[in-house]
Amino acid sequence: MRIWTKLAALVIGIGAPLHAETLTLASPDGRITVTVSDDGGLATYAVSYEGEGVIAPSRLGMLFAEHHGFERDLAITGSARAAKDTTWEQPWGERRLVRDQHNELAVTFAATTGPARQITVRFRAFDSGIGFRYELAEQAALQGDIAIVEELTQFGVGEQTTMWYTPSDEFNRYEYVTRSGPAGKVDDAHTPATFRNPAGIHFAIHEAALVDYSSMSLGSLRAGNFEARLRNWSGGPKVKTKAPFKSPWRTIQVARDAIGLINSDIILNLNEPNKLGDVSWVEPGKYIGIWWAMHIKDRSWGRDGIHGATTAETKSYIDFAAEHGFSGVLVEGWNIGWDGDWFNNGDLFRFTEPMPDFDLEELGRYAQSKGVRLIGHHETSANIANYESQMEAAFDLYQSVGVRAVKTGYVADAGDVVRVDDKGLRRYEWHDSQFMVGHHLRVVEAAAKRQIAINAHEPVKDTGLRRTYPNWMTREGARGMEFNAWGTPPNPPSHEPMLAFTRMLAGPMDFTPGIFDLRPNERPPVRADIPRGDPSNRPQTTLAKQLALYVVLYSPLQMAADLPENYEARMDAFQFIKDVEADWEESIALAGEVGEYVAIARQGRKSKEWFLGAVSDEKARDLSLPLSFLEPGKQYRAQIYRDGADADWDTNPYAIVIEEKLVAGGDTFAVRLASSGGVAVRFIPVGE
Ligand code: NOJ
């Protein structure tokens, strides 16, 4: 082996070190191993799980426009090891206490030709995966502005490895039905991308702590071998930076079973601790809103006779929220700019000017008098220049009327984000570019100054920055419920059990569950000249599955998305939405397979009651779930909302059985999920 590596180094040529160095790092439980090498003058890493390959030896490195980079002729010149085992507390989240247990290896590669320069790659191995990032210290060869033109990180996943992903280079940003197939046939993919290799090992590639850098997608280099692709600035490089800098962490979660990917905290653990100090003003909760009415054409955002955001309509939503225990009411279409083609008229939005029929001050006061808060809305149509020029005043205004959370929106095709440069020229950027990564943090910081939380739609993907900025609570970044009003096609039955193993690995999602009228486009139109959408656009789920989504798809701001009148018609099922919490003491994925089904249990942070949600794809299935999360032997009243015996998303979606049973911790809970069905359960301890 030694002789072979020496020979290889000689064959590869001048500048390659004579003695290849190989370093290894193991996870605390010893199952995951990372191997780092400078064999042949190339910086590489490989990952294995219980001795089986997960990532084949793959390149590391970086190229710059005007400086010598790190591509070949590299030698390991130093390494340092560390280990950590601490537990930290989240102000809100899927679990209150998060254990950060990892081993670390920082490897320094120096160039053996050209100007003297070095780069460190810091690896951390956790029991549920690994992370690594580049760290560039200030040094003589890397002075001044640095333009990254290529990150050379590769991921050799294998041609035959099954991959679940959304495409990264198409117009609709992250909003695609998840695709699957052999990795060798995939051209480009957003992360998180999820994989199962022929040995049955599951893994997911993503990134953590995306700050002042372009977002990473996966581009096929050769079949089964992806490279990290960064987004270009318009007319510029991929990343503009200066030494010293640190790249985001590249993460590879690894587990034997699919649910191991969900039961992992490495994305959060690789982010910096809370920078905002006291964040007791960041309030998880459930909300309703003047929202679905627009998507199903009951109401409109603009002034065409059916404007939704009127003072009277908002008051009636506030009354409903107060009566049923919701903490927020989202109102879209409240400000000037929505008339006409708002998708393409981002210049027109005024974020401090309400429509004449919307009394913002009065509604802020009215809401608070009822123990409710308005949730603000800033649709920008991705015109960042227009938004940033008004943003500070806009948050001031919302703060003055008691708003504690704002939903932002960046509707525009991918690559059509408007930036005005320092010469006053209009430039078009990507939603996942370094520019937008910076913009989102500017918004989050401006909002934090006014004790306001952010829920971003058409966002950049989540990389765990909620740990550092706990007011960045949730976001969209995948196909949400709205696709069931007008999407072509609507979300398929596999969509939610797919999201659980893909998009949700990144962090919370404002999916907006809870549609009770499952054929919304079959309602008579509110006006003859405003036809409903295509009736085949409808949630392809049973009613019980809509309830289960409150447990399965985590969001600390969780919407009950349907019209109040549709809840009033089904108060029995609505009771679960009233009871379920949006903030958790603990969360455990119990069972599931990617895109087929998933069962998750969560314990409420306030009530300490456990909730269970399980959802299926189009296949009906019997589940036997261990109630191992309950206290052993202790009795609970299980309030169960399950599919009726003849339920089926297509032909009989409303068949639901709502029943109460006594169960004990450690029992097995057997339940049948219908085709695209689900089950939602609340466990109330007996005698407390
Ligand atoms: C797209 C968002 O996802 C949706 O929730 C919102 O209603 C519209 N944009 C309008 O802002």
CSV table of C-alpha atoms in Angstrom, one decimal, residues 294 300-303 307 331-355 377-391 393-394 398 407-412 418 426 458:
chain,number,residue,atom,x,y,z
A,294,MET,CA,-57.2,34.0,-2.0
A,300,SER,CA,-58.4,38.5,-3.8
A,301,TRP,CA,-55.2,40.3,-2.6
A,302,GLY,CA,-56.1,43.4,-4.7
A,303,ARG,CA,-59.1,45.6,-5.2
A,307,HIS,CA,-60.7,42.1,-1.5
A,331,VAL,CA,-53.4,39.0,6.8
A,332,GLU,CA,-52.2,39.1,3.2
A,333,GLY,CA,-53.2,41.8,0.7
A,334,TRP,CA,-53.3,44.5,3.4
A,335,ASN,CA,-51.0,47.0,1.7
A,336,ILE,CA,-50.7,49.0,-1.5
A,337,GLY,CA,-49.2,47.2,-4.4
A,338,TRP,CA,-51.4,44.2,-5.0
A,339,ASP,CA,-53.6,45.6,-7.7
A,340,GLY,CA,-52.9,44.2,-11.2
A,341,ASP,CA,-50.0,41.9,-12.0
A,342,TRP,CA,-48.3,41.9,-8.5
A,343,PHE,CA,-46.1,38.9,-9.6
A,344,ASN,CA,-44.3,41.2,-12.0
A,345,ASN,CA,-44.7,44.6,-10.3
A,346,GLY,CA,-42.5,44.3,-7.2
A,347,ASP,CA,-41.7,48.1,-7.6
A,348,LEU,CA,-45.2,49.0,-6.6
A,349,PHE,CA,-45.3,47.4,-3.1
A,350,ARG,CA,-45.6,49.9,-0.3
A,351,PHE,CA,-44.9,48.3,3.1
A,352,THR,CA,-46.1,51.1,5.2
A,353,GLU,CA,-49.3,52.0,3.3
A,354,PRO,CA,-52.4,50.0,4.1
A,355,MET,CA,-55.2,49.7,1.6
A,377,HIS,CA,-47.0,40.1,5.5
A,378,HIS,CA,-44.4,41.5,3.2
A,379,GLU,CA,-44.7,40.2,-0.3
A,380,THR,CA,-41.8,41.6,-2.2
A,381,SER,CA,-42.1,39.8,-5.6
A,382,ALA,CA,-38.4,39.5,-5.1
A,383,ASN,CA,-37.7,43.2,-5.7
A,384,ILE,CA,-35.1,43.5,-3.0
A,385,ALA,CA,-34.1,47.1,-3.9
A,386,ASN,CA,-37.7,48.2,-3.3
A,387,TYR,CA,-38.1,46.2,-0.1
A,388,GLU,CA,-34.8,47.1,1.5
A,389,SER,CA,-35.4,50.8,1.0
A,390,GLN,CA,-38.6,50.5,3.1
A,391,MET,CA,-37.8,47.6,5.4
A,393,ALA,CA,-39.9,51.7,8.5
A,394,ALA,CA,-42.0,48.7,7.7
A,398,TYR,CA,-45.6,46.5,12.5
A,407,LYS,CA,-44.3,36.3,6.7
A,408,THR,CA,-42.1,37.5,3.9
A,409,GLY,CA,-42.4,36.4,0.3
A,410,TYR,CA,-40.2,36.4,-2.8
A,411,VAL,CA,-42.4,35.4,-5.6
A,412,ALA,CA,-40.4,35.4,-8.8
A,418,VAL,CA,-34.0,42.2,-8.5
A,426,ARG,CA,-30.9,46.5,-12.3
A,458,GLU,CA,-39.8,31.5,-1.6
